[in-house]
Each structure stands twice: as structure tokens, then as C-alpha cells.
Amino acid sequence: MRKFLMAALGGTVAGVVLTTQVAGPLVAQETEKPNVYEQLDLFGDIFERIRSQYVEPVDEGKLIEAAINGMLTSLDPHSSYLPPDAFDDMRVQTRGEFGGLGIEVTQEEGFIKVVSPMDGTPAAEAGIQAGDYITHVDGESVLGLTLDQAVDKMRGPVGSEIVVTVARKGVEEPFDVSIIRDTIKLTAARGRLEGHTVVLRVTTFNDQTYDNMADALKKSVEEAGGMEKINGFVLDLRNNPGGLLTQAIKVSDAFLDKGEIVSTRGRNPQDSERFNAETGDLAEGKPIVVLINGGSASASEIVTGALQDHRRAIVVGTKSFGKGSVQTVIPLRGEGAMRLTTARYYTPSGRSIQALGIAPDIVVEQPKPKPADAAAAAEPESAATQSRSEADLRGAITNDTMSEDEKRVWEEEQSKAEEAAKLREDDYQLAYAIDILKGLSAIAVAE
């Protein structure tokens, strides 16, 4: 039976000494069997009592689905039953096109927590942020609902409106956000040039991720005039909620020539796997900076951990989310599926980041954007506080020694400096990453 592997939360621990487990579990199994059967009889009694005595007629199929899902969701936040419709949706999402809001969510303390909004989706455009809690959907509380039930409430026809109530850290009162549902078409990776730096933005790990990233890298390098014109690469994994384990391995392998990428360890030692890099580095040894934040989860953390442990990249930003386990999606009879946590994953150095996250090499917070009205109301600088230079002094000697070529170079440098300053206002973390690569490039030239 075909299985789909995804990186997510939870997991079980392997590595217990085998010789101590041969006789004990066999004896325990015999004593547990009657109790299990008694519990199954109890379940049957309750099921029959509900069918015959509940105040309204019930859908027997939905009762069974709820019971199965309750059993799975009691294990961890990411094990669940996928009825046929949800299973179809999951397979569509891994292909990179689906309908919805465009947010990755988990469940915490009964509420729905946003892991990250996806770039260019209705949720992102409406201002939903990583770390937000969704407490109500169209005025109805999600408290007490399972994760799948809450997600079902957020689904709906493309073009229809949904109002979610959001509780956000630092904001005193919850507030409503109106979002128009849309078809979510994800380009998993994009590339662009910032000066002599190639910025690769990876938003999710679906079937298209590696191919999208490799194409974007190639086009950006060609636009720059060749690899010799590039000072390095920024791999932007901020607010990337993860996805397919296989794609995380391929993206990591794209920048590694050798060594372990990730290992997975399940309940049984024989189920453990190790994945190694093959020869070939798309970046041709150029320095890399990886950007992460609290919305970087799962497959994003696999890539970050691999590049960090092999000292192939400098990791910049804030601590990642901490999804350190693998889900196996197992198709079942009736066209549904079971999503079950089957293993933890470990970075090449042997660390599990489950519930811990990956700490960046350099912690850089993203400043909160200033409100538009506050910026408009800001007072202009006084003459005493304005920045001044030699050229501002009365009677300063002019510089008439510069040739036309030197003036042109100076003007280009000024223009680049102004562009860099604007980037710091728009995206401070990215600007910081690019500055690191500029510094490394300057050192390399000096050597």
C-alpha cells in the first residue's frame, strides 16, 4: 500500500535495548487482551445506545468517523483520520493547487494557531500573521472542535467570504478579519537578484519545490551574468510551514556535496532511515545564508538543520517552530486515509528539534512595521538633528579632481546605498542576510 511521508509534529522514541523486551511484552499482551475486548464491547454498547436513544436520528457513518478521529487525535496534534474528501484535498495540496485561505494551522489549548500564512494567498493579504490564534469562524467558537473540524469550517466555495476572529500577542482585544476564499495556486519557489545576491524564496514543500527552486536559481544566475558575478545566495524559509519530506531532502541535497541530510527513527529500530547527499552543489560553493522565523516548520527545519550542521550556511532570523516528527499517510478502505505520526527526524549532528526548534546562528528580529498614520504624523527633523556633511558647510572646497568615470562610479555606489537603505525598511532580516554575504565577499576579495 502506497504511503506518503510528511514532516510534522510528535513522534515516538526508538533505541531501547532489544534483549529486555523479548519476554515482558508477550506476558503483558496476554493480560491486556481481555481489557481491550471489554473496552470494545463498551464502545459497541455506547454506539447502540446513541443509535436508539439520542434525541434526534444520527448519521451512523459520521459517528464512526468521529470515534476513529478521536482515537487518532488523542495521540498528538498531527495524527488524524482523513475522510475521502479531506484525503483528496491533501493530495491536491501536495500538487501545489487547492482551494482555501492559504494558512498552515495547528491546534493549541483548544484554539487554532496559525503556523504561517502562505505568500500571495488571501490570508496573507488580509494580514494574518504567524502565531495568531483563530478563536471564532463566522461568529462560532472553535473551542472544543478538533483541528479537522475547525479546518472544515474554514473551507468553502471560491469567492465566498469568511470572517475569522483573531487573538494576537500584543493586541489587547481579539479582532475580526474578513477573508475572501480563493483557489490557492502556489509557486513553491521564486528567485530574484538583489545586487550581486540571489534571493531564493521557498514558500512550501510540495511536488514542485525542487524544480521551481532549481529553475529560479538558474535564471537568476544567468540574469547576473554568470556564477562569477554572484557573491552568494539567501535561502528564505521564513513562514514556510513545511510539507513533503522527500522535497526537503532534495532541496538540502541541492547545496551539499556529501554527508547525511537527515535521519528518521521510528518505534522499531528496523524502521529507521538515513538520507545522504549526492555529489553536486547548485550554488557551486558560494556562501549561503538561510533565513528562518517562528513560522518556519517541519521540512523547512530539515533543510536548515542540514545546512547548519554541515556549516554550509549561516542561519539568520529567529527560532523556528519546532516540528520534529514524520507523519505517514496511509490509505484505508473506503477511500479515506489515516495520518499517523510514525517517527522523529534528526539533523546530521544527531539532534532532535521536536518542540525546541532550530536556533539561528545570528538572532535578528524583524522590526514591526510602523502604522501608516504614525509615519505620516512624524515631525520633520530639526536643523540641529539633521545629518550634515562637509559639503553642507559654507565655503566648503568642491571636489574637482574626479573624472567623469569616477563620478559615474560614485553615483552608482550612492544609488546602491539608497536601495540597500530602502530594503532595510522593507525587510530588515533580508537586508541583514545580504549584508553578511557582502562582507564575506569583501573578505574573499581582500584575501
PDB file of C-alpha atoms in Angstrom, residues 29-288:
ATOM      1  CA  GLN A  29      -0.091  -8.787  25.912  1.00  0.00           C
ATOM      2  CA  GLU A  30      -1.941 -11.770  27.346  1.00  0.00           C
ATOM      3  CA  THR A  31      -3.113  -9.794  30.384  1.00  0.00           C
ATOM      4  CA  GLU A  32      -4.190  -6.781  28.327  1.00  0.00           C
ATOM      5  CA  LYS A  33      -6.353  -8.662  25.784  1.00  0.00           C
ATOM      6  CA  PRO A  34      -9.479  -9.152  27.958  1.00  0.00           C
ATOM      7  CA  ASN A  35      -9.388  -5.480  28.972  1.00  0.00           C
ATOM      8  CA  VAL A  36      -9.160  -4.369  25.333  1.00  0.00           C
ATOM      9  CA  TYR A  37     -12.113  -6.545  24.362  1.00  0.00           C
ATOM     10  CA  GLU A  38     -14.115  -5.226  27.303  1.00  0.00           C
ATOM     11  CA  GLN A  39     -13.431  -1.696  26.083  1.00  0.00           C
ATOM     12  CA  LEU A  40     -14.521  -2.618  22.554  1.00  0.00           C
ATOM     13  CA  ASP A  41     -17.726  -4.115  23.981  1.00  0.00           C
ATOM     14  CA  LEU A  42     -18.247  -0.875  25.897  1.00  0.00           C
ATOM     15  CA  PHE A  43     -17.807   1.082  22.671  1.00  0.00           C
ATOM     16  CA  GLY A  44     -20.418  -1.136  20.984  1.00  0.00           C
ATOM     17  CA  ASP A  45     -22.863  -0.616  23.849  1.00  0.00           C
ATOM     18  CA  ILE A  46     -22.483   3.159  23.691  1.00  0.00           C
ATOM     19  CA  PHE A  47     -22.823   3.166  19.903  1.00  0.00           C
ATOM     20  CA  GLU A  48     -26.082   1.186  20.084  1.00  0.00           C
ATOM     21  CA  ARG A  49     -27.438   3.365  22.887  1.00  0.00           C
ATOM     22  CA  ILE A  50     -26.759   6.522  20.826  1.00  0.00           C
ATOM     23  CA  ARG A  51     -28.415   4.992  17.750  1.00  0.00           C
ATOM     24  CA  SER A  52     -31.559   4.069  19.621  1.00  0.00           C
ATOM     25  CA  GLN A  53     -31.974   6.759  22.287  1.00  0.00           C
ATOM     26  CA  TYR A  54     -30.331  10.009  21.143  1.00  0.00           C
ATOM     27  CA  VAL A  55     -32.886  12.829  20.916  1.00  0.00           C
ATOM     28  CA  GLU A  56     -32.527  13.031  17.106  1.00  0.00           C
ATOM     29  CA  PRO A  57     -31.662  10.468  14.413  1.00  0.00           C
ATOM     30  CA  VAL A  58     -27.897  10.186  13.928  1.00  0.00           C
ATOM     31  CA  ASP A  59     -25.658   9.560  10.909  1.00  0.00           C
ATOM     32  CA  GLU A  60     -24.013   6.257  11.812  1.00  0.00           C
ATOM     33  CA  GLY A  61     -21.142   6.781   9.400  1.00  0.00           C
ATOM     34  CA  LYS A  62     -20.290  10.149  10.940  1.00  0.00           C
ATOM     35  CA  LEU A  63     -20.396   8.614  14.410  1.00  0.00           C
ATOM     36  CA  ILE A  64     -17.815   6.003  13.407  1.00  0.00           C
ATOM     37  CA  GLU A  65     -15.625   8.628  11.715  1.00  0.00           C
ATOM     38  CA  ALA A  66     -15.754  10.797  14.844  1.00  0.00           C
ATOM     39  CA  ALA A  67     -14.768   7.846  17.022  1.00  0.00           C
ATOM     40  CA  ILE A  68     -11.835   6.944  14.757  1.00  0.00           C
ATOM     41  CA  ASN A  69     -10.675  10.549  14.578  1.00  0.00           C
ATOM     42  CA  GLY A  70     -10.982  10.935  18.341  1.00  0.00           C
ATOM     43  CA  MET A  71      -8.723   7.932  18.847  1.00  0.00           C
ATOM     44  CA  LEU A  72      -6.083   9.340  16.500  1.00  0.00           C
ATOM     45  CA  THR A  73      -6.210  12.964  17.677  1.00  0.00           C
ATOM     46  CA  SER A  74      -5.722  11.802  21.274  1.00  0.00           C
ATOM     47  CA  LEU A  75      -2.187  10.727  20.281  1.00  0.00           C
ATOM     48  CA  ASP A  76      -0.769  14.098  19.155  1.00  0.00           C
ATOM     49  CA  PRO A  77      -1.896  17.221  17.274  1.00  0.00           C
ATOM     50  CA  HIS A  78      -0.989  15.847  13.840  1.00  0.00           C
ATOM     51  CA  SER A  79      -2.356  12.312  13.835  1.00  0.00           C
ATOM     52  CA  SER A  80      -5.879  12.199  12.432  1.00  0.00           C
ATOM     53  CA  TYR A  81      -8.376  10.430  10.229  1.00  0.00           C
ATOM     54  CA  LEU A  82      -8.804  11.804   6.724  1.00  0.00           C
ATOM     55  CA  PRO A  83     -12.229  11.069   5.245  1.00  0.00           C
ATOM     56  CA  PRO A  84     -12.284  10.732   1.442  1.00  0.00           C
ATOM     57  CA  ASP A  85     -12.830  14.459   0.770  1.00  0.00           C
ATOM     58  CA  ALA A  86     -10.042  15.521   3.132  1.00  0.00           C
ATOM     59  CA  PHE A  87      -7.700  12.893   1.683  1.00  0.00           C
ATOM     60  CA  ASP A  88      -8.382  14.204  -1.809  1.00  0.00           C
ATOM     61  CA  ASP A  89      -7.712  17.762  -0.604  1.00  0.00           C
ATOM     62  CA  MET A  90      -4.387  16.718   0.908  1.00  0.00           C
ATOM     63  CA  ARG A  91      -3.234  15.086  -2.323  1.00  0.00           C
ATOM     64  CA  VAL A  92      -4.273  18.175  -4.293  1.00  0.00           C
ATOM     65  CA  GLN A  93      -2.331  20.417  -1.903  1.00  0.00           C
ATOM     66  CA  THR A  94       0.875  18.430  -2.353  1.00  0.00           C
ATOM     67  CA  ARG A  95       0.496  19.002  -6.108  1.00  0.00           C
ATOM     68  CA  GLY A  96       0.539  22.756  -5.466  1.00  0.00           C
ATOM     69  CA  GLU A  97      -3.032  23.919  -6.190  1.00  0.00           C
ATOM     70  CA  PHE A  98      -6.008  23.921  -3.830  1.00  0.00           C
ATOM     71  CA  GLY A  99      -8.922  25.991  -2.623  1.00  0.00           C
ATOM     72  CA  GLY A 100      -8.993  27.836   0.690  1.00  0.00           C
ATOM     73  CA  LEU A 101      -7.474  30.700   2.699  1.00  0.00           C
ATOM     74  CA  GLY A 102      -3.791  29.841   2.393  1.00  0.00           C
ATOM     75  CA  ILE A 103      -2.770  29.244   6.013  1.00  0.00           C
ATOM     76  CA  GLU A 104      -0.996  26.375   7.762  1.00  0.00           C
ATOM     77  CA  VAL A 105      -2.557  25.752  11.185  1.00  0.00           C
ATOM     78  CA  THR A 106      -2.127  23.609  14.264  1.00  0.00           C
ATOM     79  CA  GLN A 107      -4.113  23.298  17.490  1.00  0.00           C
ATOM     80  CA  GLU A 108      -3.022  24.699  20.831  1.00  0.00           C
ATOM     81  CA  GLU A 109      -5.043  24.915  24.049  1.00  0.00           C
ATOM     82  CA  GLY A 110      -8.247  24.246  22.155  1.00  0.00           C
ATOM     83  CA  PHE A 111      -7.793  27.116  19.704  1.00  0.00           C
ATOM     84  CA  ILE A 112      -6.431  27.140  16.166  1.00  0.00           C
ATOM     85  CA  LYS A 113      -2.917  28.570  15.955  1.00  0.00           C
ATOM     86  CA  VAL A 114      -1.548  29.886  12.671  1.00  0.00           C
ATOM     87  CA  VAL A 115       1.830  28.319  11.889  1.00  0.00           C
ATOM     88  CA  SER A 116       2.229  30.603   8.892  1.00  0.00           C
ATOM     89  CA  PRO A 117       0.269  32.300   6.116  1.00  0.00           C
ATOM     90  CA  MET A 118       1.430  31.393   2.610  1.00  0.00           C
ATOM     91  CA  ASP A 119       2.795  34.113   0.347  1.00  0.00           C
ATOM     92  CA  GLY A 120       0.315  35.691  -2.061  1.00  0.00           C
ATOM     93  CA  THR A 121      -2.762  33.998  -0.574  1.00  0.00           C
ATOM     94  CA  PRO A 122      -5.991  35.601   0.745  1.00  0.00           C
ATOM     95  CA  ALA A 123      -4.902  35.052   4.369  1.00  0.00           C
ATOM     96  CA  ALA A 124      -1.534  36.758   3.821  1.00  0.00           C
ATOM     97  CA  GLU A 125      -3.150  39.685   2.004  1.00  0.00           C
ATOM     98  CA  ALA A 126      -5.703  40.067   4.817  1.00  0.00           C
ATOM     99  CA  GLY A 127      -2.873  40.458   7.354  1.00  0.00           C
ATOM    100  CA  ILE A 128      -2.999  37.087   9.125  1.00  0.00           C
ATOM    101  CA  GLN A 129       0.336  36.502  10.883  1.00  0.00           C
ATOM    102  CA  ALA A 130       2.295  33.508  12.174  1.00  0.00           C
ATOM    103  CA  GLY A 131       1.409  32.991  15.839  1.00  0.00           C
ATOM    104  CA  ASP A 132      -2.149  34.338  15.542  1.00  0.00           C
ATOM    105  CA  TYR A 133      -4.909  32.380  17.297  1.00  0.00           C
ATOM    106  CA  ILE A 134      -8.216  31.900  15.497  1.00  0.00           C
ATOM    107  CA  THR A 135     -10.917  31.767  18.167  1.00  0.00           C
ATOM    108  CA  HIS A 136     -14.111  32.058  16.075  1.00  0.00           C
ATOM    109  CA  VAL A 137     -15.144  31.343  12.493  1.00  0.00           C
ATOM    110  CA  ASP A 138     -18.138  33.340  11.262  1.00  0.00           C
ATOM    111  CA  GLY A 139     -19.011  34.107  14.876  1.00  0.00           C
ATOM    112  CA  GLU A 140     -18.904  30.477  16.056  1.00  0.00           C
ATOM    113  CA  SER A 141     -16.293  29.447  18.611  1.00  0.00           C
ATOM    114  CA  VAL A 142     -13.764  26.793  17.543  1.00  0.00           C
ATOM    115  CA  LEU A 143     -13.130  25.849  21.183  1.00  0.00           C
ATOM    116  CA  GLY A 144     -13.859  22.154  21.612  1.00  0.00           C
ATOM    117  CA  LEU A 145     -13.595  21.327  17.912  1.00  0.00           C
ATOM    118  CA  THR A 146     -10.919  19.031  16.542  1.00  0.00           C
ATOM    119  CA  LEU A 147      -8.362  20.516  14.171  1.00  0.00           C
ATOM    120  CA  ASP A 148     -10.045  18.873  11.170  1.00  0.00           C
ATOM    121  CA  GLN A 149     -13.479  20.142  12.223  1.00  0.00           C
ATOM    122  CA  ALA A 150     -12.157  23.682  12.536  1.00  0.00           C
ATOM    123  CA  VAL A 151     -10.428  23.448   9.155  1.00  0.00           C
ATOM    124  CA  ASP A 152     -13.692  22.210   7.615  1.00  0.00           C
ATOM    125  CA  LYS A 153     -15.402  25.352   8.912  1.00  0.00           C
ATOM    126  CA  MET A 154     -12.811  27.489   7.142  1.00  0.00           C
ATOM    127  CA  ARG A 155     -13.335  25.724   3.817  1.00  0.00           C
ATOM    128  CA  GLY A 156     -15.954  26.889   1.374  1.00  0.00           C
ATOM    129  CA  PRO A 157     -16.680  27.875  -2.214  1.00  0.00           C
ATOM    130  CA  VAL A 158     -14.139  30.043  -4.030  1.00  0.00           C
ATOM    131  CA  GLY A 159     -15.273  33.677  -3.880  1.00  0.00           C
ATOM    132  CA  SER A 160     -17.240  33.289  -0.650  1.00  0.00           C
ATOM    133  CA  GLU A 161     -16.490  35.418   2.425  1.00  0.00           C
ATOM    134  CA  ILE A 162     -15.361  34.152   5.811  1.00  0.00           C
ATOM    135  CA  VAL A 163     -14.874  36.189   8.984  1.00  0.00           C
ATOM    136  CA  VAL A 164     -12.311  34.849  11.456  1.00  0.00           C
ATOM    137  CA  THR A 165     -11.788  36.268  14.933  1.00  0.00           C
ATOM    138  CA  VAL A 166      -8.093  36.609  15.725  1.00  0.00           C
ATOM    139  CA  ALA A 167      -6.307  36.910  19.064  1.00  0.00           C
ATOM    140  CA  ARG A 168      -2.790  38.303  18.619  1.00  0.00           C
ATOM    141  CA  LYS A 169       0.041  38.720  21.080  1.00  0.00           C
ATOM    142  CA  GLY A 170       0.496  42.398  21.931  1.00  0.00           C
ATOM    143  CA  VAL A 171      -3.077  43.286  20.927  1.00  0.00           C
ATOM    144  CA  GLU A 172      -5.435  43.659  23.882  1.00  0.00           C
ATOM    145  CA  GLU A 173      -8.712  42.610  22.273  1.00  0.00           C
ATOM    146  CA  PRO A 174      -9.486  39.938  19.645  1.00  0.00           C
ATOM    147  CA  PHE A 175     -10.492  41.398  16.291  1.00  0.00           C
ATOM    148  CA  ASP A 176     -12.340  40.211  13.185  1.00  0.00           C
ATOM    149  CA  VAL A 177     -10.673  39.687   9.816  1.00  0.00           C
ATOM    150  CA  SER A 178     -12.738  39.284   6.638  1.00  0.00           C
ATOM    151  CA  ILE A 179     -11.204  36.995   4.004  1.00  0.00           C
ATOM    152  CA  ILE A 180     -12.475  36.024   0.545  1.00  0.00           C
ATOM    153  CA  ARG A 181     -11.789  32.371  -0.212  1.00  0.00           C
ATOM    154  CA  ASP A 182      -9.844  31.720  -3.399  1.00  0.00           C
ATOM    155  CA  THR A 183      -8.103  28.995  -5.375  1.00  0.00           C
ATOM    156  CA  ILE A 184      -4.611  28.801  -3.947  1.00  0.00           C
ATOM    157  CA  LYS A 185      -2.039  28.331  -6.692  1.00  0.00           C
ATOM    158  CA  LEU A 186       1.380  28.078  -5.175  1.00  0.00           C
ATOM    159  CA  THR A 187       4.651  28.665  -6.932  1.00  0.00           C
ATOM    160  CA  ALA A 188       6.688  26.796  -4.365  1.00  0.00           C
ATOM    161  CA  ALA A 189       9.908  28.752  -5.007  1.00  0.00           C
ATOM    162  CA  ARG A 190      10.855  32.039  -6.647  1.00  0.00           C
ATOM    163  CA  GLY A 191      14.168  33.753  -7.276  1.00  0.00           C
ATOM    164  CA  ARG A 192      15.355  37.324  -7.750  1.00  0.00           C
ATOM    165  CA  LEU A 193      18.533  39.359  -7.760  1.00  0.00           C
ATOM    166  CA  GLU A 194      19.345  41.866  -5.036  1.00  0.00           C
ATOM    167  CA  GLY A 195      22.569  43.455  -6.245  1.00  0.00           C
ATOM    168  CA  HIS A 196      25.005  40.558  -6.589  1.00  0.00           C
ATOM    169  CA  THR A 197      22.983  38.277  -4.300  1.00  0.00           C
ATOM    170  CA  VAL A 198      20.450  35.673  -5.450  1.00  0.00           C
ATOM    171  CA  VAL A 199      17.434  35.503  -3.118  1.00  0.00           C
ATOM    172  CA  LEU A 200      15.552  32.194  -3.285  1.00  0.00           C
ATOM    173  CA  ARG A 201      12.165  32.386  -1.596  1.00  0.00           C
ATOM    174  CA  VAL A 202      10.728  28.911  -0.827  1.00  0.00           C
ATOM    175  CA  THR A 203       7.127  29.068   0.430  1.00  0.00           C
ATOM    176  CA  THR A 204       6.210  25.393   0.794  1.00  0.00           C
ATOM    177  CA  PHE A 205       7.490  21.884   0.113  1.00  0.00           C
ATOM    178  CA  ASN A 206       5.214  20.257  -2.454  1.00  0.00           C
ATOM    179  CA  ASP A 207       5.889  18.204  -5.582  1.00  0.00           C
ATOM    180  CA  GLN A 208       7.083  21.327  -7.426  1.00  0.00           C
ATOM    181  CA  THR A 209       9.509  22.770  -4.862  1.00  0.00           C
ATOM    182  CA  TYR A 210      12.884  21.463  -6.020  1.00  0.00           C
ATOM    183  CA  ASP A 211      12.158  22.028  -9.721  1.00  0.00           C
ATOM    184  CA  ASN A 212      10.842  25.568  -9.045  1.00  0.00           C
ATOM    185  CA  MET A 213      13.890  26.411  -6.941  1.00  0.00           C
ATOM    186  CA  ALA A 214      16.438  24.985  -9.390  1.00  0.00           C
ATOM    187  CA  ASP A 215      14.827  26.895 -12.291  1.00  0.00           C
ATOM    188  CA  ALA A 216      14.702  30.133 -10.275  1.00  0.00           C
ATOM    189  CA  LEU A 217      18.363  29.765  -9.275  1.00  0.00           C
ATOM    190  CA  LYS A 218      19.477  29.138 -12.850  1.00  0.00           C
ATOM    191  CA  LYS A 219      17.548  32.117 -14.249  1.00  0.00           C
ATOM    192  CA  SER A 220      18.829  34.484 -11.542  1.00  0.00           C
ATOM    193  CA  VAL A 221      22.446  33.449 -12.128  1.00  0.00           C
ATOM    194  CA  GLU A 222      22.030  33.965 -15.885  1.00  0.00           C
ATOM    195  CA  GLU A 223      20.480  37.380 -15.256  1.00  0.00           C
ATOM    196  CA  ALA A 224      23.514  38.327 -13.140  1.00  0.00           C
ATOM    197  CA  GLY A 225      25.878  37.349 -15.940  1.00  0.00           C
ATOM    198  CA  GLY A 226      27.150  34.065 -14.576  1.00  0.00           C
ATOM    199  CA  MET A 227      28.118  32.480 -11.264  1.00  0.00           C
ATOM    200  CA  GLU A 228      31.329  34.535 -11.075  1.00  0.00           C
ATOM    201  CA  LYS A 229      29.163  37.655 -10.690  1.00  0.00           C
ATOM    202  CA  ILE A 230      27.307  36.218  -7.684  1.00  0.00           C
ATOM    203  CA  ASN A 231      28.546  36.841  -4.124  1.00  0.00           C
ATOM    204  CA  GLY A 232      26.192  34.328  -2.528  1.00  0.00           C
ATOM    205  CA  PHE A 233      22.667  33.061  -2.004  1.00  0.00           C
ATOM    206  CA  VAL A 234      19.910  33.782   0.510  1.00  0.00           C
ATOM    207  CA  LEU A 235      17.543  30.848   1.054  1.00  0.00           C
ATOM    208  CA  ASP A 236      14.435  32.443   2.559  1.00  0.00           C
ATOM    209  CA  LEU A 237      12.414  29.855   4.511  1.00  0.00           C
ATOM    210  CA  ARG A 238      10.523  32.290   6.725  1.00  0.00           C
ATOM    211  CA  ASN A 239       6.868  31.355   7.293  1.00  0.00           C
ATOM    212  CA  ASN A 240       7.371  28.136   5.324  1.00  0.00           C
ATOM    213  CA  PRO A 241       5.151  25.559   7.083  1.00  0.00           C
ATOM    214  CA  GLY A 242       6.894  22.531   5.532  1.00  0.00           C
ATOM    215  CA  GLY A 243       5.384  19.692   3.546  1.00  0.00           C
ATOM    216  CA  LEU A 244       6.935  16.685   1.822  1.00  0.00           C
ATOM    217  CA  LEU A 245       9.977  15.068   3.411  1.00  0.00           C
ATOM    218  CA  THR A 246      11.236  13.934   0.006  1.00  0.00           C
ATOM    219  CA  GLN A 247      11.349  17.540  -1.223  1.00  0.00           C
ATOM    220  CA  ALA A 248      13.171  18.718   1.908  1.00  0.00           C
ATOM    221  CA  ILE A 249      15.836  16.111   1.186  1.00  0.00           C
ATOM    222  CA  LYS A 250      16.165  17.203  -2.465  1.00  0.00           C
ATOM    223  CA  VAL A 251      16.454  20.900  -1.568  1.00  0.00           C
ATOM    224  CA  SER A 252      19.111  20.126   1.064  1.00  0.00           C
ATOM    225  CA  ASP A 253      20.990  17.917  -1.389  1.00  0.00           C
ATOM    226  CA  ALA A 254      20.995  20.787  -3.916  1.00  0.00           C
ATOM    227  CA  PHE A 255      23.586  22.604  -1.775  1.00  0.00           C
ATOM    228  CA  LEU A 256      25.519  19.677  -0.279  1.00  0.00           C
ATOM    229  CA  ASP A 257      28.173  17.511  -1.945  1.00  0.00           C
ATOM    230  CA  LYS A 258      28.273  14.754   0.660  1.00  0.00           C
ATOM    231  CA  GLY A 259      27.222  13.709   4.139  1.00  0.00           C
ATOM    232  CA  GLU A 260      23.987  12.944   5.928  1.00  0.00           C
ATOM    233  CA  ILE A 261      20.963  15.170   5.322  1.00  0.00           C
ATOM    234  CA  VAL A 262      18.501  13.773   7.851  1.00  0.00           C
ATOM    235  CA  SER A 263      17.674  10.519   9.623  1.00  0.00           C
ATOM    236  CA  THR A 264      14.309   9.238  10.826  1.00  0.00           C
ATOM    237  CA  ARG A 265      13.876   6.928  13.810  1.00  0.00           C
ATOM    238  CA  GLY A 266      10.637   5.125  14.470  1.00  0.00           C
ATOM    239  CA  ARG A 267       9.351   2.863  17.205  1.00  0.00           C
ATOM    240  CA  ASN A 268      11.182  -0.141  15.766  1.00  0.00           C
ATOM    241  CA  PRO A 269      14.915   0.183  15.034  1.00  0.00           C
ATOM    242  CA  GLN A 270      14.465  -1.560  11.673  1.00  0.00           C
ATOM    243  CA  ASP A 271      12.204   1.289  10.541  1.00  0.00           C
ATOM    244  CA  SER A 272      14.974   3.864  10.908  1.00  0.00           C
ATOM    245  CA  GLU A 273      16.263   5.516   7.729  1.00  0.00           C
ATOM    246  CA  ARG A 274      19.201   7.743   6.833  1.00  0.00           C
ATOM    247  CA  PHE A 275      19.322  10.016   3.794  1.00  0.00           C
ATOM    248  CA  ASN A 276      22.642  11.174   2.365  1.00  0.00           C
ATOM    249  CA  ALA A 277      23.633  13.890  -0.093  1.00  0.00           C
ATOM    250  CA  GLU A 278      24.907  13.115  -3.567  1.00  0.00           C
ATOM    251  CA  THR A 279      27.678  14.938  -5.408  1.00  0.00           C
ATOM    252  CA  GLY A 280      26.673  18.276  -6.907  1.00  0.00           C
ATOM    253  CA  ASP A 281      26.127  21.777  -5.488  1.00  0.00           C
ATOM    254  CA  LEU A 282      23.855  24.130  -7.432  1.00  0.00           C
ATOM    255  CA  ALA A 283      25.484  27.099  -5.677  1.00  0.00           C
ATOM    256  CA  GLU A 284      28.983  25.927  -6.697  1.00  0.00           C
ATOM    257  CA  GLY A 285      30.374  26.530  -3.225  1.00  0.00           C
ATOM    258  CA  LYS A 286      29.186  30.136  -2.947  1.00  0.00           C
ATOM    259  CA  PRO A 287      28.243  31.205   0.614  1.00  0.00           C
ATOM    260  CA  ILE A 288      24.626  30.766   1.709  1.00  0.00           C
TER     261      ILE A 288
END
